[in-house]
Coordinates of C-alpha atoms and ligand atoms in Angstrom, one line a residue:
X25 CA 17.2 22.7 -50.8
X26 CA 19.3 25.7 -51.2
X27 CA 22.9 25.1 -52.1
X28 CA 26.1 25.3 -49.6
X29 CA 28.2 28.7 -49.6
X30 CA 30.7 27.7 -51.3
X31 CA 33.9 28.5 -49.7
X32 CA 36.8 25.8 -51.6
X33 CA 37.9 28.3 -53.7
X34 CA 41.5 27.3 -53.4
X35 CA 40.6 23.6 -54.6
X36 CA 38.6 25.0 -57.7
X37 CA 36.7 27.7 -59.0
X38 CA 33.8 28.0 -61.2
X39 CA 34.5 29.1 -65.0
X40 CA 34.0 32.6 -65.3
X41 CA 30.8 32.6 -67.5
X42 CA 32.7 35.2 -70.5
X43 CA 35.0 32.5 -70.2
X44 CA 32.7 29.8 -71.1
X45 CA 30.6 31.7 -73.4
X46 CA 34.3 31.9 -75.3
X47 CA 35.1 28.6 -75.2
X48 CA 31.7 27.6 -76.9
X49 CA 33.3 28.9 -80.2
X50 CA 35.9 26.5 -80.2
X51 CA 33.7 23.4 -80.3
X52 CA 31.2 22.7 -83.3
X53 CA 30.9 22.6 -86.7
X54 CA 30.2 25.7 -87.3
X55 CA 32.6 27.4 -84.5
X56 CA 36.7 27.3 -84.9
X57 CA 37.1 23.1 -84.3
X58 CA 40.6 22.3 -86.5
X59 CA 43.5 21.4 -85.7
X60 CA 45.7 24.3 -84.5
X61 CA 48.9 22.1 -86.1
X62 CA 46.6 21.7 -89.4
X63 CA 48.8 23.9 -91.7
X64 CA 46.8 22.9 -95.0
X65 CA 43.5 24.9 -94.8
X66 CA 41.5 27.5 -92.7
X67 CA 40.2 25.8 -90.4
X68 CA 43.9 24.7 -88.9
X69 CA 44.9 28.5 -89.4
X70 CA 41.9 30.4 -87.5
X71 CA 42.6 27.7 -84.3
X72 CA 46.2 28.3 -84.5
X73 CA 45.9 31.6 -84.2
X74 CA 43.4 31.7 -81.3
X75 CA 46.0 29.3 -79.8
X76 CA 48.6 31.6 -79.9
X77 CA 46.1 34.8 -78.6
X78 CA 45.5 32.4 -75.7
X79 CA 49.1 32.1 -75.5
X80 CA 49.6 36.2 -75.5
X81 CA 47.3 36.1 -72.5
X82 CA 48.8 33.4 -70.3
X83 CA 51.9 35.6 -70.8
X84 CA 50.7 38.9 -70.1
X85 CA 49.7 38.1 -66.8
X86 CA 53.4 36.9 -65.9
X87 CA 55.2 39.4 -67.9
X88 CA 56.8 36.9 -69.8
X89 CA 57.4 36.4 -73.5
X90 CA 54.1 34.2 -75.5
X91 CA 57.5 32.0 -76.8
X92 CA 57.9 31.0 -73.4
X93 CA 54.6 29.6 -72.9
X94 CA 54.1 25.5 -72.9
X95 CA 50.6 24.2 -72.9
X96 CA 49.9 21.5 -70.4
X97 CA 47.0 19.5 -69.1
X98 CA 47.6 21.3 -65.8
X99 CA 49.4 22.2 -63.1
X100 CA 50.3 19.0 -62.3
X101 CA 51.7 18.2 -65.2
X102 CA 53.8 21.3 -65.2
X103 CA 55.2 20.1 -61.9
X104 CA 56.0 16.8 -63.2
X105 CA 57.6 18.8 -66.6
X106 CA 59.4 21.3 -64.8
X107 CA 61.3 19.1 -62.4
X108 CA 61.8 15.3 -63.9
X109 CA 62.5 18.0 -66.9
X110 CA 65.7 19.7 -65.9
X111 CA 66.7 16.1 -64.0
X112 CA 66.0 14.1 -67.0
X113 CA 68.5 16.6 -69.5
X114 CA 71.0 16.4 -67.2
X115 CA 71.4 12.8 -67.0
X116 CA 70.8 12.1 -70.5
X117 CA 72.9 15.5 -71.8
X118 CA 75.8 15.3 -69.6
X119 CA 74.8 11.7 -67.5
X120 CA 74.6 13.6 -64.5
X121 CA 72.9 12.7 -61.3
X122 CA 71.0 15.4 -60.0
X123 CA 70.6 17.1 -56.3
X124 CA 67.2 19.0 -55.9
X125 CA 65.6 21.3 -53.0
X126 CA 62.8 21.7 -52.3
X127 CA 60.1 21.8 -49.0
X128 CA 57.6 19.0 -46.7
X129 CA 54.5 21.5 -47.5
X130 CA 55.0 21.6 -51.4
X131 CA 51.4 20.5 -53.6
X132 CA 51.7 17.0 -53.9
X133 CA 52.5 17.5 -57.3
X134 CA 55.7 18.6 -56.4
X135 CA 55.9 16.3 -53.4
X136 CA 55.3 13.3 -55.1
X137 CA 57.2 14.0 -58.3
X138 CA 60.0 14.4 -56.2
X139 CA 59.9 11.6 -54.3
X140 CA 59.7 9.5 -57.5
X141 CA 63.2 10.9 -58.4
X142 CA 64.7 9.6 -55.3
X143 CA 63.7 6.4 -56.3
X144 CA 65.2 6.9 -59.4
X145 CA 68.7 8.5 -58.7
X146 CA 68.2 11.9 -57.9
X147 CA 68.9 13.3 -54.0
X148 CA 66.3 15.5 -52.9
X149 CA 66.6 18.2 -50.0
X150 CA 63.4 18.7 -47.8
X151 CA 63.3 21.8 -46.4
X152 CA 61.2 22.9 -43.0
X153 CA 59.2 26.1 -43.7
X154 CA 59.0 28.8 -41.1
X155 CA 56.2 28.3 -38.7
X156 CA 54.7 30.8 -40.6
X157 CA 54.6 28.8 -43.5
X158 CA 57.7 30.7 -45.2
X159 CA 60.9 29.0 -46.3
X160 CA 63.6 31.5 -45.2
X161 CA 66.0 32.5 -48.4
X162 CA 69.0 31.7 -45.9
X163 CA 67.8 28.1 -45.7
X164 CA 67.4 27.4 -49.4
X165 CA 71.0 28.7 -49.7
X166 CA 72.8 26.6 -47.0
X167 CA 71.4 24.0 -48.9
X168 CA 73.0 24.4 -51.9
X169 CA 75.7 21.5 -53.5
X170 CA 78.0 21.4 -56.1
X171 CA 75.8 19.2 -58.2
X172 CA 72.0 20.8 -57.1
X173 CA 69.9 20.8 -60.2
X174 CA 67.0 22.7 -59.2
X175 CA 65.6 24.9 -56.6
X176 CA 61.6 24.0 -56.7
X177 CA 58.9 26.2 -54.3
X178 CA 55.5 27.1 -54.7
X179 CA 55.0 31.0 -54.6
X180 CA 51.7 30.6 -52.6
X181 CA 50.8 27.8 -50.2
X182 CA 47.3 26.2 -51.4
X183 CA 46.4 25.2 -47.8
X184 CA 47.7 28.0 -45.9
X185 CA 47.6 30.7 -48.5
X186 CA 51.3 32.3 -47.3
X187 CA 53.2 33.5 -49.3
X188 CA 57.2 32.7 -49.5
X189 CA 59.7 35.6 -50.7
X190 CA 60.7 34.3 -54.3
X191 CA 62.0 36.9 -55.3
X192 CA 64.5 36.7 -52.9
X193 CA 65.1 33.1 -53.4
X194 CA 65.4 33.7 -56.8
X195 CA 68.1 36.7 -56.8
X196 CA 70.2 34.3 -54.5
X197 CA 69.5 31.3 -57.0
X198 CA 70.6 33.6 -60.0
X199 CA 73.7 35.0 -58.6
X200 CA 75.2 31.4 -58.3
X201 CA 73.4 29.6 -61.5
X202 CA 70.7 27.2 -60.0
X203 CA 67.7 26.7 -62.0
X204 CA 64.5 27.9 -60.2
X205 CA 61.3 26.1 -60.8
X206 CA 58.4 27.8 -58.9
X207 CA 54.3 26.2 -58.4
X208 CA 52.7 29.7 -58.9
X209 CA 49.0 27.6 -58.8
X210 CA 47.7 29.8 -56.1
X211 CA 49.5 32.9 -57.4
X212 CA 47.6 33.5 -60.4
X213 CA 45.0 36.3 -60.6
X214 CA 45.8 36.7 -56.5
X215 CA 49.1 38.1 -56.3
X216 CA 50.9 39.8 -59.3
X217 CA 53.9 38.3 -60.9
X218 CA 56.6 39.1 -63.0
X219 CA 58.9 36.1 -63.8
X220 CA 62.0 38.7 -65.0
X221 CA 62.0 40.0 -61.6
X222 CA 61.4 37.2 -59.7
X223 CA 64.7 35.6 -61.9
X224 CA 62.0 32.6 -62.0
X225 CA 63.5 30.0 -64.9
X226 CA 60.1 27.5 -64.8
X227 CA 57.0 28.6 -63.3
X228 CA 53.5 26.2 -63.3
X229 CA 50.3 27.8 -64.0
X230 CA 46.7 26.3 -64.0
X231 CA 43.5 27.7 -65.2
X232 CA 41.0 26.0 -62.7
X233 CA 42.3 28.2 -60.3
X234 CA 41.6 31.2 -61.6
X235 CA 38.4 30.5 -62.9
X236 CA 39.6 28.9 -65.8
X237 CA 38.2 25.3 -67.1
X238 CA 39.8 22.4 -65.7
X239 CA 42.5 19.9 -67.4
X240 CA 44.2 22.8 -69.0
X241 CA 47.3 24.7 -67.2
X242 CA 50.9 25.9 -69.0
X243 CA 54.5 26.0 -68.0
X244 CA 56.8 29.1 -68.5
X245 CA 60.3 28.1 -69.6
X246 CA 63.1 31.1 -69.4
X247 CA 64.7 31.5 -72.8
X248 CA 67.2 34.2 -71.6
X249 CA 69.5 32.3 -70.3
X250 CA 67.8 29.5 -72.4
X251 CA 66.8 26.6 -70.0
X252 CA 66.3 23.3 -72.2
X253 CA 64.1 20.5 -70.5
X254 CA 63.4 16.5 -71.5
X255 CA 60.2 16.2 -72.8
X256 CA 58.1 14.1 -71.1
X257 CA 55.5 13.4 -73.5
X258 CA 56.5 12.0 -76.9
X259 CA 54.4 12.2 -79.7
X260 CA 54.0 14.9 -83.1
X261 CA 56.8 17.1 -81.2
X262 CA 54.3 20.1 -81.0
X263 CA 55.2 22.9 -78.3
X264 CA 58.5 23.2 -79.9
X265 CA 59.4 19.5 -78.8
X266 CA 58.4 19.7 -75.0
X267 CA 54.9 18.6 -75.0
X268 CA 53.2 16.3 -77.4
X269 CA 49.3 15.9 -78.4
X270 CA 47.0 18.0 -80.0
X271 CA 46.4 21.2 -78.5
X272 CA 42.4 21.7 -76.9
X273 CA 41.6 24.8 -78.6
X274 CA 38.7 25.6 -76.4
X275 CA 40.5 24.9 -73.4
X276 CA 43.4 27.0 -74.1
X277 CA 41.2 30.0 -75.4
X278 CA 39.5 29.5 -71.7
X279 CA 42.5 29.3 -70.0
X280 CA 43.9 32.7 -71.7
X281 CA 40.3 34.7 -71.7
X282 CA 40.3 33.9 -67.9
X283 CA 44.3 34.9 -67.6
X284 CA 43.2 38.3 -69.4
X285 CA 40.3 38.7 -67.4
X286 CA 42.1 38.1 -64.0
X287 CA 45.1 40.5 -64.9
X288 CA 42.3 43.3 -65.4
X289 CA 40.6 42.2 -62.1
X290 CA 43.5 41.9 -60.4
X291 CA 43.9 44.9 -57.9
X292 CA 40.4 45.5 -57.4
X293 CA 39.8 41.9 -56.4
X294 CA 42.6 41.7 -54.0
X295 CA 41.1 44.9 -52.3
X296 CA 37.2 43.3 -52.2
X297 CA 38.9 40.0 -50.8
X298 CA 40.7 41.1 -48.8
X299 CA 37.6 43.2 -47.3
X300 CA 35.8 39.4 -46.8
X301 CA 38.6 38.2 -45.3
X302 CA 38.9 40.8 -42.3
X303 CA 34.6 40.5 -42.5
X304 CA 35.0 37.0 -41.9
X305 CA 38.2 36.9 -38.7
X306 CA 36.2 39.5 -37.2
X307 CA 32.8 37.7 -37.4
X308 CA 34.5 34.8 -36.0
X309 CA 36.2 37.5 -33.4
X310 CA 33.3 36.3 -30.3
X311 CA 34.9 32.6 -30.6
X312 CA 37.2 31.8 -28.3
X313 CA 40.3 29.7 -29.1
X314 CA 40.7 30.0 -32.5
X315 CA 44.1 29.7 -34.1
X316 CA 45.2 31.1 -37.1
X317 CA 47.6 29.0 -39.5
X318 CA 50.5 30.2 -41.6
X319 CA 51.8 34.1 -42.0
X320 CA 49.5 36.8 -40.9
X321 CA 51.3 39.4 -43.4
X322 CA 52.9 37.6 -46.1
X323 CA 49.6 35.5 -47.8
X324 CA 47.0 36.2 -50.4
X325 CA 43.7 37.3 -49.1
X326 CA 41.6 34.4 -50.4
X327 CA 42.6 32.0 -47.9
X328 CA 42.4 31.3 -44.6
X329 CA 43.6 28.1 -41.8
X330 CA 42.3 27.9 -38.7
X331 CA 42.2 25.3 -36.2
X332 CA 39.4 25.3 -33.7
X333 CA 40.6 24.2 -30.3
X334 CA 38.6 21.5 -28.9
X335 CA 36.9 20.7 -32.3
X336 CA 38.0 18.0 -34.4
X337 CA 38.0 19.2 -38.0
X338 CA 36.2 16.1 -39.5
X339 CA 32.8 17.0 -37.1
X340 CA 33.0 20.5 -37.8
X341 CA 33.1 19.9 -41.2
X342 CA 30.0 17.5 -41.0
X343 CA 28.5 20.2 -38.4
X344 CA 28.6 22.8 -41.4
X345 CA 26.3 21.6 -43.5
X346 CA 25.5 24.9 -45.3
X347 CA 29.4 25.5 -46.1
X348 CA 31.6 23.6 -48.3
X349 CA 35.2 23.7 -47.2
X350 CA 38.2 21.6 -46.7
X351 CA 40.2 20.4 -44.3
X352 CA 43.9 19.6 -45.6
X353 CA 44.3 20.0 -49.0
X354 CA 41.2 18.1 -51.5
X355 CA 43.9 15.6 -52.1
X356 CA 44.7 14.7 -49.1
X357 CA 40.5 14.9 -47.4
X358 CA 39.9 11.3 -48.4
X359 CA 42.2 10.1 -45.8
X360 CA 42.2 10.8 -42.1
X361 CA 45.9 11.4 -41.4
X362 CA 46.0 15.2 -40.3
X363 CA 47.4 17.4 -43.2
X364 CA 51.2 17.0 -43.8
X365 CA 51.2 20.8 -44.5
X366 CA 50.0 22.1 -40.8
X367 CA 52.6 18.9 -39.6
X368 CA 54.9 20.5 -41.8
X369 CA 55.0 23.8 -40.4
X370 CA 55.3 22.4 -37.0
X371 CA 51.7 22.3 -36.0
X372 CA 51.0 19.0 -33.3
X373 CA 48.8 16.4 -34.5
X374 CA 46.3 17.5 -31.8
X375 CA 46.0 21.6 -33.5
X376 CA 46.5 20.1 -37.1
X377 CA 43.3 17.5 -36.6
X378 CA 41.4 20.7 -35.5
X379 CA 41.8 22.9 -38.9
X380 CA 39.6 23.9 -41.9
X381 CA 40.4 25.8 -44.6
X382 CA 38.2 28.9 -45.6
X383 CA 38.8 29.8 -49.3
X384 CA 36.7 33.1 -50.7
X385 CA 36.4 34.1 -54.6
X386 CA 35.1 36.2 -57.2
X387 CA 31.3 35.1 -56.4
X388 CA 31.5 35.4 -52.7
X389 CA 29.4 37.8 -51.2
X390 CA 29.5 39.9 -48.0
X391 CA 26.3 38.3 -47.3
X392 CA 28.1 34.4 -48.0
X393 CA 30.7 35.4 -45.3
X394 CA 28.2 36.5 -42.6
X395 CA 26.0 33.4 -42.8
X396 CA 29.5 31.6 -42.4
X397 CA 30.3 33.3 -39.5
X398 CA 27.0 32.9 -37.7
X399 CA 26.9 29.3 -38.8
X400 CA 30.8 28.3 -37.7
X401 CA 30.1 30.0 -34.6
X402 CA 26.8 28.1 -33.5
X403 CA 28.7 24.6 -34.7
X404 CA 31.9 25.3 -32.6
X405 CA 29.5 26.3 -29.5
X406 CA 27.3 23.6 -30.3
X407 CA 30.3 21.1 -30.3
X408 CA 32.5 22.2 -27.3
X409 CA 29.2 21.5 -25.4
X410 CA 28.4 18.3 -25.9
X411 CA 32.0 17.8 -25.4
Ligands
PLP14 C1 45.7 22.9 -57.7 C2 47.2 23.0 -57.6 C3 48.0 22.2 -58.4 C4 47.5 21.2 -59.4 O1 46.9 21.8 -60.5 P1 46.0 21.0 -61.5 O2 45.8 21.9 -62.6 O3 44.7 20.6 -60.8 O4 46.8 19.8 -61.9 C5 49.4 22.2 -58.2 N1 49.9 23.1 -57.3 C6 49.2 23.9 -56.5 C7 49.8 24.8 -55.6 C8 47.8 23.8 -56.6 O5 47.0 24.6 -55.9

């Protein structure tokens, strides 16, 4: 049986095939296997060096400096660094309790760290995005205390795919001397970024996005003005102190050739996808009632939300065999509570049960969107009429 189009890209992608034929170096005996903190032979010396290349890489792409580079197991973890980071210095530094903001339609990651630190002392402010998926620079402001630790917001919405004015946020943030901490996941390789001009202090990065391997993801930590975070992780201090445990070699060489690879790609595949995108909304254009989620101007191309009206998302999704999409984020598909996102942004539970999201990628073809088109349009007829 042929294969479904896959159309998840926002969940994962596929490793870039230069990407894994650079990784295979890493690996065995005869390739580059020591330990990158070995500093008594060769071997240690050629994989600490490919480390820091990898490192180069990562940076390039954000305009930062390699120094500012932390290796992580993901973005996840960079999350959870980031922001029980700068709350766990300031208690044990200066034993202060710590005030953060931060949004209802964050990645979990970010959710769910955050929710941890209420339990554990800190106040958290939720913000309500825009019904375009935005949260307004004015709001993040009036939010603001005397004792608010960090500012944390994800550049680009992984369900929606909108995209929220950091740089604004962060001028704003800068002027009055809050950290910023921002969940560029979906950013990478689909939107440039430059973390001096986005006065950005933390920013999380993962490689499985951006056809990367999994399990492998950084975080970039401002040195100028220096911001100093609690390690999480204890162990042979490596990553000057803030992340413990040997480094993956062949995952970090991955994560930087993709990085490289996605800086060069950059413009020319934000052009293509964005030429599937408009190929795809107007393939669906003979469907009535179709509802599009989440800024029309402001968003990557690569992603798009729309609810069906009288569809339920769960039976179009079963209906479209031949595709593989989501519905929510892939965390949150294995339950059937609509997404908290499209809740979020002030979608009823009636619109938010009725949404799929379409991601497209750097194997998508203009022949993968047409079959989806034809295909989504016969299962949406199909199922308004046995309705
Ligand atoms: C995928 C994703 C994450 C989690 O990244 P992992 O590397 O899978 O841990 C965090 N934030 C956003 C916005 C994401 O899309």
């Amino acid at each position: 049986m042929k294969k479904p189009v896959y159309l998840d890209y926002a969940a994962t992608t596929p490793v870039d095939p230069s990407v894994a034929m650079e990784m295979m170096k890493y690996l065995d005996p005869e390739g580059v296997f020591g330990n990158p903190a070995s500093r008594s032979h060769g071997y240690g010396w050629q994989a600490e060096a490919a480390v820091e290349n990898a490192r180069r890489q990562v940076a390039e792409l954000i305009h930062a400096d390699p120094r500012e580079i932390v290796w992580t197991s993901g973005a996840t973890e960079s999350d959870n660094l980031a922001i029980k980071g700068v709350v766990g210095q300031r208690s044990s530094a200066r034993g202060l309790k710590s005030h953060i903001v931060t949004s209802v339609i964050e990645h979990k990651a970010v959710v769910d760290t955050c929710k941890w630190l209420e339990n554990h002392g800190a106040e958290v402010t939720w913000l309500h995005p825009e019904s375009d998926g935005r949260v307004a620079p004015q709001a993040v402001v009036e939010a603001l205390r005397e004792d608010t630790a960090l500012v944390s917001l994800m550049m680009v919405n992984n369900e929606l795919g909108c995209v929220t004015d950091i740089a604004a946020i962060g001028a704003l943030l800068r002027e009055r001397g809050v950290l910023f901490h921002v969940d560029a996941a979906q950013a990478a390789g689909k939107s440039p970024i430059d973390v001096a001009s986005l006065n950005v202090d933390l920013l999380s990065l993962s490689a499985h996005k951006v056809y990367g391997p999994k399990g492998v993801g950084a975080l970039y930590v401002r040195r100028s003005p220096d911001v100093v975070i609690e390690a999480q992780i204890h162990g042979g201090g490596h990553e000057r102190g803030m992340r413990s445990g040997t480094l993956p070699t062949h995952q970090l060489v991955g994560m930087g050739k993709a990085f490289e690879l996605a800086g060069e790609c950059l413009e020319q595949e934000m052009v293509y996808l964005e030429s599937l995108r408009s190929a795809f909304l107007s393939g669906l254009g003979e469907l009535e009632g179709v509802h599009f989620n989440g800024s029309r101007e402001y968003r990557v191309p690569g992603i798009v939300n729309l609810a069906f009206e009288g569809v339920d998302a769960e039976s179009l999704m079963l209906g479209l065999r031949n595709l593989a999409v989501s519905s929510g984020s892939a965390c949150a598909s294995a339950t059937v509570e609509p997404s908290f996102v499209l809740r979020g942004i002030g979608l009823g539970d009636e619109l938010a049960h009725r949404a799929l999201r379409f991601s497209f990628g750097r194997y998508t073809s203009v022949t993968d969107i047409e079959f989806a088109c034809s295909h989504i349009v016969d299962v949406v007829r199909r199922l308004r009429a046995v309705r």
